[in-house]
Tab-separated table of C-alpha atoms and ligand atoms in Angstrom:
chain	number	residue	atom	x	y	z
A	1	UNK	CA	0.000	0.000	0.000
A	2	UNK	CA	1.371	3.541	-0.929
A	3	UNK	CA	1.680	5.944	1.931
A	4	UNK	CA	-0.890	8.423	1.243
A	5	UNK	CA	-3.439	4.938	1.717
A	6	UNK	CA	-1.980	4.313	4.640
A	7	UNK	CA	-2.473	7.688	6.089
A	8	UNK	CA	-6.187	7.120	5.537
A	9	UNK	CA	-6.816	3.789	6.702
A	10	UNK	CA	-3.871	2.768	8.938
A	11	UNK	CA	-4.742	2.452	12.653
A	12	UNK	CA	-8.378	2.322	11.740
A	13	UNK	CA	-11.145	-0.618	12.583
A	14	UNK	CA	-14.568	1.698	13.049
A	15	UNK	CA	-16.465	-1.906	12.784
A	16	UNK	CA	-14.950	-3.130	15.506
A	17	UNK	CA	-15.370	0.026	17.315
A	18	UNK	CA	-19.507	0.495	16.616
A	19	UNK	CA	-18.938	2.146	13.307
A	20	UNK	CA	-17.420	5.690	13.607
A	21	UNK	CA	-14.571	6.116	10.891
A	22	UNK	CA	-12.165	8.115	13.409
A	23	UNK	CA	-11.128	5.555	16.889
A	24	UNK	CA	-13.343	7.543	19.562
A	25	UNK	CA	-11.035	8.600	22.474
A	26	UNK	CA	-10.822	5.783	25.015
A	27	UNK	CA	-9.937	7.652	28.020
A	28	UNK	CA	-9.123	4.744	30.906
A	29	UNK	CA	-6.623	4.101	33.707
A	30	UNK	CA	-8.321	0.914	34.513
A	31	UNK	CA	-9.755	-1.021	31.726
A	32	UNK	CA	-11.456	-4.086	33.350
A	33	UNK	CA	-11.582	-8.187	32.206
A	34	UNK	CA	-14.988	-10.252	31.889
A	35	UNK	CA	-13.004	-13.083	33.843
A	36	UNK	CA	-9.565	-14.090	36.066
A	37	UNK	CA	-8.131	-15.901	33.070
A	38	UNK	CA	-8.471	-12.710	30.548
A	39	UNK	CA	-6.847	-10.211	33.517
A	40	UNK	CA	-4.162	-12.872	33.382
A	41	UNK	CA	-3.523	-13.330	29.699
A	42	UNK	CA	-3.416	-9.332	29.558
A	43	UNK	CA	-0.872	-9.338	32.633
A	44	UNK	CA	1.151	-12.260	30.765
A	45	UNK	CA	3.637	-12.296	27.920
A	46	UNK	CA	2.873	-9.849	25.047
A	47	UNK	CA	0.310	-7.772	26.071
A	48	UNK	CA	2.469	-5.148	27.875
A	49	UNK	CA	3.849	-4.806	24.003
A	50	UNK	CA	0.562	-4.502	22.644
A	51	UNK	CA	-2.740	-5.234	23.883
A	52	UNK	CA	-4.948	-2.518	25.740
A	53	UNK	CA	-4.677	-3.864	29.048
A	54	UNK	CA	-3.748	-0.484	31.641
A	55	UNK	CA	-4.296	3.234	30.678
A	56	UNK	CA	-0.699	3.663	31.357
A	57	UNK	CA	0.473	1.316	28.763
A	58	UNK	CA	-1.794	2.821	26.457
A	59	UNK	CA	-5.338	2.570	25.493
A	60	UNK	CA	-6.586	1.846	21.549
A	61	UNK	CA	-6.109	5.640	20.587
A	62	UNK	CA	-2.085	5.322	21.356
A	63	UNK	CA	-2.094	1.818	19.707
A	64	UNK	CA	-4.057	3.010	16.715
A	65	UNK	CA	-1.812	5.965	16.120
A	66	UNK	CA	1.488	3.617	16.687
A	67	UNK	CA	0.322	1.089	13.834
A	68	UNK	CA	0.110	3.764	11.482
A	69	UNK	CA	3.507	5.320	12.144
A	70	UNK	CA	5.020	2.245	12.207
A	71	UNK	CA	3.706	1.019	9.130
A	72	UNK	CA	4.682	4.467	7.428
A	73	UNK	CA	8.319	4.102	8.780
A	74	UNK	CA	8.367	0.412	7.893
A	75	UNK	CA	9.281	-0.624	11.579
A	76	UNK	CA	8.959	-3.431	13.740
A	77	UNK	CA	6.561	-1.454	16.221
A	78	UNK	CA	6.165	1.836	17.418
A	79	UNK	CA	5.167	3.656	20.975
A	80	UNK	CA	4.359	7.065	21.946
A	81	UNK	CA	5.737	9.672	24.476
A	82	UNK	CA	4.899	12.511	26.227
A	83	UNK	CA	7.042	14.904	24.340
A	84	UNK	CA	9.348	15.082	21.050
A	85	UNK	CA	12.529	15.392	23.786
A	86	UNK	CA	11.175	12.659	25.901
A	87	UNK	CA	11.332	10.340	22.427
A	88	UNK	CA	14.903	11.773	22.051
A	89	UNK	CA	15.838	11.248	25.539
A	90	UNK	CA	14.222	7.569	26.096
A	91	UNK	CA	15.452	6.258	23.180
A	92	UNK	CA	19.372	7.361	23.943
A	93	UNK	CA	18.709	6.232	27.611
A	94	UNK	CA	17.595	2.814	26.876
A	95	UNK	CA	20.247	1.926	24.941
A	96	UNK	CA	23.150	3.261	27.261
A	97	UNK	CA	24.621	2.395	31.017
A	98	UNK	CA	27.443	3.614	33.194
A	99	UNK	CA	30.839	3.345	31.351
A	100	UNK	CA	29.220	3.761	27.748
A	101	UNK	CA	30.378	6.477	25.212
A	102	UNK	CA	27.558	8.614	22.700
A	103	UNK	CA	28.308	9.825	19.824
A	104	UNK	CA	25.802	13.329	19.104
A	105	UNK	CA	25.970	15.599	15.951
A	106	UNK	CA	26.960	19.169	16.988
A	107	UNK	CA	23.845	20.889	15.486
A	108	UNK	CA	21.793	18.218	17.273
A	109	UNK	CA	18.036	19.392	19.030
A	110	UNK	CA	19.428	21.838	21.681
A	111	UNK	CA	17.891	19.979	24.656
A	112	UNK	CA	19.185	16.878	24.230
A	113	UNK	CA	22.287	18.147	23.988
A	114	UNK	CA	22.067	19.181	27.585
A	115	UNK	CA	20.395	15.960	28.360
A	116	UNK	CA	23.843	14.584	27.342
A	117	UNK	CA	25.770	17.492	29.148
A	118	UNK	CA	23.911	16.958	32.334
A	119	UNK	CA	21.802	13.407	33.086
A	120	UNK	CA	23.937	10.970	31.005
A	121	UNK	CA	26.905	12.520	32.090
A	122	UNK	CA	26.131	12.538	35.851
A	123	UNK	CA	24.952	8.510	34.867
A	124	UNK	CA	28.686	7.764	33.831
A	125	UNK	CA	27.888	8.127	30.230
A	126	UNK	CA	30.432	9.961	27.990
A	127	UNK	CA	29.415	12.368	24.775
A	128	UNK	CA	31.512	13.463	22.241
A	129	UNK	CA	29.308	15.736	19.704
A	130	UNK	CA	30.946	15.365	16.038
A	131	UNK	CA	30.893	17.423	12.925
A	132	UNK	CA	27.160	16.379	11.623
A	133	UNK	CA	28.719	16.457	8.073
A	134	UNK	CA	31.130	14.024	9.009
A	135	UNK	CA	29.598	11.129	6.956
A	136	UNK	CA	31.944	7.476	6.495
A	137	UNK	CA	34.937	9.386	8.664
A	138	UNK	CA	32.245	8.835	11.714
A	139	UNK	CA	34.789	5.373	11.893
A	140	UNK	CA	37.700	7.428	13.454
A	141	UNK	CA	35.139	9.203	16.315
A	142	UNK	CA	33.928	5.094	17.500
A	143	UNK	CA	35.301	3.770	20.632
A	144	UNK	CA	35.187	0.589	21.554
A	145	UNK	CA	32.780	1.448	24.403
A	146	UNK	CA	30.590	3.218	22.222
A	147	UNK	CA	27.049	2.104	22.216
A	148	UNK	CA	25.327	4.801	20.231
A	149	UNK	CA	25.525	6.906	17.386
A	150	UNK	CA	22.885	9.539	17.438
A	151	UNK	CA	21.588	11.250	14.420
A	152	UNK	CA	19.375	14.249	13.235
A	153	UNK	CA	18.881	15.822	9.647
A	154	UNK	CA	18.974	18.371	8.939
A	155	UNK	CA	20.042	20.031	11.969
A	156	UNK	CA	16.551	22.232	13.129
A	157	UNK	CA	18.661	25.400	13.450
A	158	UNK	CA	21.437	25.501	10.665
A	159	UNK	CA	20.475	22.544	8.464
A	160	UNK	CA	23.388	20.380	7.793
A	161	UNK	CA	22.753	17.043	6.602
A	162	UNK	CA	24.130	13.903	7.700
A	163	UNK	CA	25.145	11.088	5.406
A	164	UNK	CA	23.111	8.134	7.208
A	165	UNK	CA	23.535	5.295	5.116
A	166	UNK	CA	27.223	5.972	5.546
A	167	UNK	CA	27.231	6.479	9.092
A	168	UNK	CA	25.242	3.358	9.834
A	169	UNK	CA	27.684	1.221	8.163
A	170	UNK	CA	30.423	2.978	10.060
A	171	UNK	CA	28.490	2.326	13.237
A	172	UNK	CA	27.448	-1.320	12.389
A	173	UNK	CA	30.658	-2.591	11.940
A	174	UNK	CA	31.857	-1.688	15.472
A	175	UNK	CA	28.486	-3.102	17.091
A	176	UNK	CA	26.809	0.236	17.996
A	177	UNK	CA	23.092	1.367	16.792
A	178	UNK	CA	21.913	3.977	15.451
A	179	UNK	CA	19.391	6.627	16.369
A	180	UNK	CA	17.703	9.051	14.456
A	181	UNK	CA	15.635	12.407	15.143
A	182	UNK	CA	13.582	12.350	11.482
A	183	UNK	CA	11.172	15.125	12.470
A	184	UNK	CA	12.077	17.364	10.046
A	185	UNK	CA	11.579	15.322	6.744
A	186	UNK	CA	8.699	13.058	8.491
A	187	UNK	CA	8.011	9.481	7.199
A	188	UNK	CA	6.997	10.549	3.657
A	189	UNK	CA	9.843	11.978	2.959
A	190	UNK	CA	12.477	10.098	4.797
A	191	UNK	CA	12.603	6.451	5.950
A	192	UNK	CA	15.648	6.014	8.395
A	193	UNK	CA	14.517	2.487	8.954
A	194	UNK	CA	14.947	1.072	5.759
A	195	UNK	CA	18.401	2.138	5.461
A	196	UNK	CA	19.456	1.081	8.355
A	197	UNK	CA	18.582	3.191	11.083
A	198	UNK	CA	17.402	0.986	14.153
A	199	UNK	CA	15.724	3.693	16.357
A	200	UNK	CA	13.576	6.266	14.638
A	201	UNK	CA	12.548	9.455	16.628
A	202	UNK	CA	9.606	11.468	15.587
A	203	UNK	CA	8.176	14.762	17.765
A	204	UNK	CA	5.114	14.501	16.563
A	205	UNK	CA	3.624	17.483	18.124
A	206	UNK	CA	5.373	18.814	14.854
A	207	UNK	CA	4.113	17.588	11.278
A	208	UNK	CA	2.393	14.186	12.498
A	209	UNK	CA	0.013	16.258	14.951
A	210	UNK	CA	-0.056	19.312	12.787
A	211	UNK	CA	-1.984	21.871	14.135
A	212	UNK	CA	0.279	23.204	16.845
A	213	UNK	CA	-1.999	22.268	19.555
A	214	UNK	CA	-0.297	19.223	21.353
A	215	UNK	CA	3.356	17.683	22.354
A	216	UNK	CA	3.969	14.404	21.383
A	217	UNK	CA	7.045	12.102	20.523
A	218	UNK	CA	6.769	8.803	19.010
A	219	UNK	CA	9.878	6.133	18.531
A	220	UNK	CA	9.404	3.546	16.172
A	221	UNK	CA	12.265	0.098	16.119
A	222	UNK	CA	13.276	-1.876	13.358
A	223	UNK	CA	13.798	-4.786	14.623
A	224	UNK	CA	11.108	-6.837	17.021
A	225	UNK	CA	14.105	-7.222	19.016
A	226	UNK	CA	14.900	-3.099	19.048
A	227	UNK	CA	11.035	-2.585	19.571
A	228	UNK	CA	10.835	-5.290	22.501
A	229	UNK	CA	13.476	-3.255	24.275
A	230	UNK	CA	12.978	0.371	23.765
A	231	UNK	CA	8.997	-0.345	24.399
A	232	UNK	CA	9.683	-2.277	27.882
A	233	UNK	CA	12.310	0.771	28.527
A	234	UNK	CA	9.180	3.482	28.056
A	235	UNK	CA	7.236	1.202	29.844
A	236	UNK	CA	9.355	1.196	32.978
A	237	UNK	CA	9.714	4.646	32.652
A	238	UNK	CA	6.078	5.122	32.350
A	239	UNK	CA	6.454	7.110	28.806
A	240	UNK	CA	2.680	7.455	27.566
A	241	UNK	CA	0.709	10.038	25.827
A	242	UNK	CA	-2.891	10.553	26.705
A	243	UNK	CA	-5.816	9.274	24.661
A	244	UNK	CA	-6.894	12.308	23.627
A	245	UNK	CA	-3.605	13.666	22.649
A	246	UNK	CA	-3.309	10.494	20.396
A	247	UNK	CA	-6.399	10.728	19.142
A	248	UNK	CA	-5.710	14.675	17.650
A	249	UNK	CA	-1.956	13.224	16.327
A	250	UNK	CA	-4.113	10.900	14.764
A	251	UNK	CA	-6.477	12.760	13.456
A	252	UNK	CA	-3.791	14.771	11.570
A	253	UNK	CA	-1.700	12.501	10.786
A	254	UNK	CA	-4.344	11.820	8.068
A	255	UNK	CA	-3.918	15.322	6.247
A	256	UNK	CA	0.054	15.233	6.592
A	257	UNK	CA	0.471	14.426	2.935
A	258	UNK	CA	-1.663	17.446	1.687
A	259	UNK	CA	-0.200	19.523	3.982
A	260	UNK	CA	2.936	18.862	4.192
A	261	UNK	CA	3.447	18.651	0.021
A	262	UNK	CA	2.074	22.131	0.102
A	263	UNK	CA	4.201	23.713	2.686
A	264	UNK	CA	7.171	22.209	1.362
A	265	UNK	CA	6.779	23.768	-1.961
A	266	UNK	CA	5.699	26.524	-0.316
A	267	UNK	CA	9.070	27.183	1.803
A	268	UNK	CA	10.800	26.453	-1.201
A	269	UNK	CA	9.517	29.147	-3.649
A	270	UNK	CA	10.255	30.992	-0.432
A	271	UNK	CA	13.715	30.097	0.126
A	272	UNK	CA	14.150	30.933	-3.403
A	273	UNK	CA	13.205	34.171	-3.155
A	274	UNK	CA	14.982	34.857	-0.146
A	275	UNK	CA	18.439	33.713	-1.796
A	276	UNK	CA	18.135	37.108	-4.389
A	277	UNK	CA	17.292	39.760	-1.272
A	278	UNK	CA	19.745	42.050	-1.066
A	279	UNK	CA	19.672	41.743	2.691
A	280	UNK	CA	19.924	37.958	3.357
A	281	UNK	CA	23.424	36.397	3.023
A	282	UNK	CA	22.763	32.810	3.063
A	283	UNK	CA	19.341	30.616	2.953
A	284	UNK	CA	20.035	27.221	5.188
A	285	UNK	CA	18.168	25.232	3.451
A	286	UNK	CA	19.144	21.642	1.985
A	287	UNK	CA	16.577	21.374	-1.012
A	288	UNK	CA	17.592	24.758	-2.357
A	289	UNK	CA	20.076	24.025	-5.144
A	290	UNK	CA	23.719	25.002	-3.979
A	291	UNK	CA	23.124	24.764	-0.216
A	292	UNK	CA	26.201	22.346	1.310
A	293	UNK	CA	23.990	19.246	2.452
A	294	UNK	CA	21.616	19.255	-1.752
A	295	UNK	CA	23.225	16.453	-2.568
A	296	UNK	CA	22.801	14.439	0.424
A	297	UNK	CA	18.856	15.530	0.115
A	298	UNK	CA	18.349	15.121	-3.142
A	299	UNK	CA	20.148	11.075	-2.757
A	300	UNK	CA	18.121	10.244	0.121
A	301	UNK	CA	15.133	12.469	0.817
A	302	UNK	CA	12.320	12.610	-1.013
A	303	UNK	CA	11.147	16.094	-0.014
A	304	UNK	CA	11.376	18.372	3.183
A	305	UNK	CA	10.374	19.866	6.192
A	306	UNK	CA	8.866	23.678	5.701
A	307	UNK	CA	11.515	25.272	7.927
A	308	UNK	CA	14.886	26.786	7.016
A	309	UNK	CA	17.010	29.590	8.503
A	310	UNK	CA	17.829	32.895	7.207
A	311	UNK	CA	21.510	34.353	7.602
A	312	UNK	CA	21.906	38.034	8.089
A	313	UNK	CA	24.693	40.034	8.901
A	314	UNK	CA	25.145	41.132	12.453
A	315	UNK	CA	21.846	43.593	13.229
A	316	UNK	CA	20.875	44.941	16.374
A	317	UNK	CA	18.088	42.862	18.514
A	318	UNK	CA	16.320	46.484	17.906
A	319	UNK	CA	16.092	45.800	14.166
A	320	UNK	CA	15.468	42.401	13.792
A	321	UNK	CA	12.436	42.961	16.659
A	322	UNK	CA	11.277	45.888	13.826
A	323	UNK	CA	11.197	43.049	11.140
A	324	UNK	CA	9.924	40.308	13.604
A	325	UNK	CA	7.091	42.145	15.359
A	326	UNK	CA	5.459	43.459	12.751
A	327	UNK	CA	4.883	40.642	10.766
A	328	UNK	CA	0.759	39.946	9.977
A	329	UNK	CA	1.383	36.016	8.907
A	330	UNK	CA	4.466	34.654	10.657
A	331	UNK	CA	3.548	34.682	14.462
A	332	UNK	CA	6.981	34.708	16.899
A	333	UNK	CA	6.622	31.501	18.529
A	334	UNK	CA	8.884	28.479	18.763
A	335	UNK	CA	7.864	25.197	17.339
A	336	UNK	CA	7.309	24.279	13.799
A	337	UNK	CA	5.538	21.569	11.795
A	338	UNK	CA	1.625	23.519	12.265
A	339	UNK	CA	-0.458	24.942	9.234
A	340	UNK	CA	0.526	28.231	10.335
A	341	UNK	CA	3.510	30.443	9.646
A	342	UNK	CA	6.054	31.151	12.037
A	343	UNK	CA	9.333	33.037	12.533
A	344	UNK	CA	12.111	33.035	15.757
A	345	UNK	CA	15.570	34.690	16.627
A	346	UNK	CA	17.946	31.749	16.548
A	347	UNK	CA	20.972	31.407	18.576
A	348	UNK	CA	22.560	28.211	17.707
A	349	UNK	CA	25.346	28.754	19.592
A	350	UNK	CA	23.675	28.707	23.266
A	351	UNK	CA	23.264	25.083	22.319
A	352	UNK	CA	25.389	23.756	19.784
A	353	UNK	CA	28.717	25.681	20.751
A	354	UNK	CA	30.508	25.774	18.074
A	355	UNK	CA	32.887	23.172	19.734
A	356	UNK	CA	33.317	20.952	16.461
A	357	UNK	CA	31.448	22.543	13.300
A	358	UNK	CA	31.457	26.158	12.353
A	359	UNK	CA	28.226	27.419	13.027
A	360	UNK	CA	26.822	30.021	12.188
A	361	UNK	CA	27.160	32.208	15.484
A	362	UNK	CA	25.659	35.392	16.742
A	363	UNK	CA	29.221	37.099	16.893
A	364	UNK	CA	29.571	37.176	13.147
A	365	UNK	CA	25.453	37.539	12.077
A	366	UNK	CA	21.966	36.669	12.863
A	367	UNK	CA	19.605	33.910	12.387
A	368	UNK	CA	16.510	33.495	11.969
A	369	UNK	CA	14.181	30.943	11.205
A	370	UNK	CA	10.824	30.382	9.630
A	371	UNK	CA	8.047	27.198	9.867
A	372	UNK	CA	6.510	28.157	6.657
A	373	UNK	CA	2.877	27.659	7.174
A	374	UNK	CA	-0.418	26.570	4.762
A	375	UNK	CA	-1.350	30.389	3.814
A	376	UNK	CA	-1.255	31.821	0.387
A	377	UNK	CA	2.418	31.626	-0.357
A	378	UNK	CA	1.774	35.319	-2.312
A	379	UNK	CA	0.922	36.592	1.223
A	380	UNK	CA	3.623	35.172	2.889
A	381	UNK	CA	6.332	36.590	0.404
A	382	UNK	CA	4.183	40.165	0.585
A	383	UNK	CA	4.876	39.574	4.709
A	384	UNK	CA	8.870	39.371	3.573
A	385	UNK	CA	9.206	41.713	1.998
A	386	UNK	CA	7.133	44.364	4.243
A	387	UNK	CA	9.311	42.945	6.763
A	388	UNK	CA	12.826	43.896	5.574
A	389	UNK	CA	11.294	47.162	4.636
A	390	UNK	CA	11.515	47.781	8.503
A	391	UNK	CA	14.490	46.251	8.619
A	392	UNK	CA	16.185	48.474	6.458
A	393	UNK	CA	14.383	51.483	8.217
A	394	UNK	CA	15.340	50.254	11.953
A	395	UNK	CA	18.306	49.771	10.058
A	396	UNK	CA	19.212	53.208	8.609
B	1	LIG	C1	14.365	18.421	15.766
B	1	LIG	C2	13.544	18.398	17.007
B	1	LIG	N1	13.464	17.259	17.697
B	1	LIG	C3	12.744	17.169	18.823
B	1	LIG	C4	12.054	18.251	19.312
B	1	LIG	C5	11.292	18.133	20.588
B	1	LIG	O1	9.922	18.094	20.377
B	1	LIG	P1	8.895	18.559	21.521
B	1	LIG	O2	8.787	20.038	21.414
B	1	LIG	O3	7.669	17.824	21.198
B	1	LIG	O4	9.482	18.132	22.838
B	1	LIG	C6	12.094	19.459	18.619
B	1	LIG	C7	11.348	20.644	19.108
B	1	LIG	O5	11.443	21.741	18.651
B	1	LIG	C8	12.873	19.542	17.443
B	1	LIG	O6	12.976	20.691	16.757
């Protein structure tokens, strides 16, 4: 089955359910058995993995919405957390123990890099963050101790792209796994699994969910072995996402084709544009032709996220708040992934410190980044352009 079939009728059984076509939302701690021998076969053997047996293992809504992720990322199974860090965070902490060594690209998610920083290190566990361009040479950086090589691509701030294939062979053949953040190109338009990725992380509160209104992670295995371990991790750890929550992520995971093909060419006409203003530098953005990481995109992915990064030179907070604030489409919020348009001040370097690869920093310019939203593209560029109008005037 193609995806955009799955994303209609994956996780789905409305006759086993009374008839409506969405799961209704199951809300239950307790969820009770006609007899001592069905309590007991839930208790027993598989059904922690995945039968409804305890609210806190899940109820139908989480297992409906983990079938169809997992069947879009061609995985073993799938599970849902309570944030897109908490999927980040699990899936590195299941995997690791006192004495172990990480390996974590430089422009990884900001947060986990101070997971790594602060909990794995105080845990015994070691972190060296690496160039994220570093592709097949990712052989030199592996220790014998090391358990883990972590992944995300593009990098959510500055958008270099990682060679996976290449750095799961490298990590294969010295017995570690590999882990990847995939938010940004989703499971249409990237599938770590099938090249040989063996954790896949998803914050679905971005482009699954949709709509900006809830905070999600998912982490899909691709092995029934990976699965059997990361799920019994999250289950220890008493990872879960509420019924309802599921239920929305659900809900729009069915439209994330049709949205997410439209924003994608939107951002692109976008970036486009924003290449030939005389005011922006650079455009960090791997589908553009001539960015650093095309080739890499155009091998592996299939499309892209909606968000890229602007490079300006060095301006005054007081000028880039004239351009920011009075933008009518792109709201100032963080996040990404929603149907609407938004724009933030980065500062990659209060996370990724330039320690390994030369990012961009806010010594030498600024940053900033947009989530290009589901509005008419003609209004968004019309929003641009107003917007380094006052830029140029705070400017001048
Ligand atoms: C690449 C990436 N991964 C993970 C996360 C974490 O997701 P959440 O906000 O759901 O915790 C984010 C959030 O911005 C992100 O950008």
């Amino acid at each position: 089955m193609k995806d955009a079939s799955i994303l209609v009728h994956a996780g789905r059984a409305p006759l086993r359910v009374g008839g409506p076509v969405n799961m209704p939302v199951h809300r239950a701690s307790t969820i009770v058995s006609p007899t001592l021998e069905e309590f007991d076969a839930n208790e027993a053997g598989d059904a922690k993995f995945r039968n409804v047996c305890y609210g806190a293992l899940g109820t139908e809504n989480a297992f409906a919405l983990c079938d169809a992720v997992n069947r879009l990322e061609q995985g073993a199974g799938a599970m849902v957390t309570s944030s897109g860090l908490s999927a980040c965070t699990q899936s590195l902490l299941a995997f690791v123990g006192a004495g172990d060594h990480v390996l974590m690209p430089d422009s990884v998610y900001g947060p986990q890099r101070m997971f790594c920083e602060t909990i794995l290190r105080r845990f015994g566990v070691e972190t060296t963050f690496y160039d994220p361009r570093i592709g097949a040479d990712m052989d030199i950086l592996i220790k014998a101790n090391t358990r883990v090589v972590y992944t995300e691509a593009p990098g959510s701030l500055t958008f270099e792209m990682q060679d996976i294939p290449a750095i799961v062979k490298a990590a294969h053949a010295h017995g570690a796994i590999v882990i990847m953040d995939n938010t940004w190109a989703g499971p249409l338009y990237f599938k770590p699994l099938t090249v040989g990725v063996d954790i896949c992380v998803e914050a679905a509160t971005k482009f699954i969910a949709g709509h900006s209104d809830l905070v999600m992670g998912i982490i899909i295995a691709r092995t029934d072995e990976l699965y059997r371990r990361m799920r019994s991790f999250c289950v220890q750890m008493g990872e879960i996402a509420s019924p309802d929550d599921c239920y929305m992520a659900l809900r729009g995971l069915r439209t994330m084709k049709v949205r997410m093909q439209t924003q994608f060419a939107q951002a692109l006409t976008l970036a486009r544009w924003l290449q030939d203003r005389p005011e922006v530098m650079q455009v960090l953005y791997p589908p553009l032709e001539g960015d650093p990481g095309h080739e890499l995109w155009a091998r592996d992915f299939s499309g892209g996220g909606s968000l890229f990064s602007i490079v300006l030179p060095k301006t005054e907070k007081k000028a880039v708040a004239a351009m920011l604030n009075g933008y009518r489409m792109f709201s100032i919020g963080a996040s990404w992934g929603g149907y609407d348009s938004l724009v933030e001040h980065c500062h990659p370097q209060r996370t990724a410190l330039n320690r390994v690869s030369p990012v961009w920093n806010d010594d030498n310019c600024t940053l900033v980044r947009y989530a290009v939203g589901l509005e008419d593209v003609d209004d968004l560029k019309a929003d641009l352009e107003e917007g380094f109008a006052r830029l140029n005037a705070a400017r001048s």
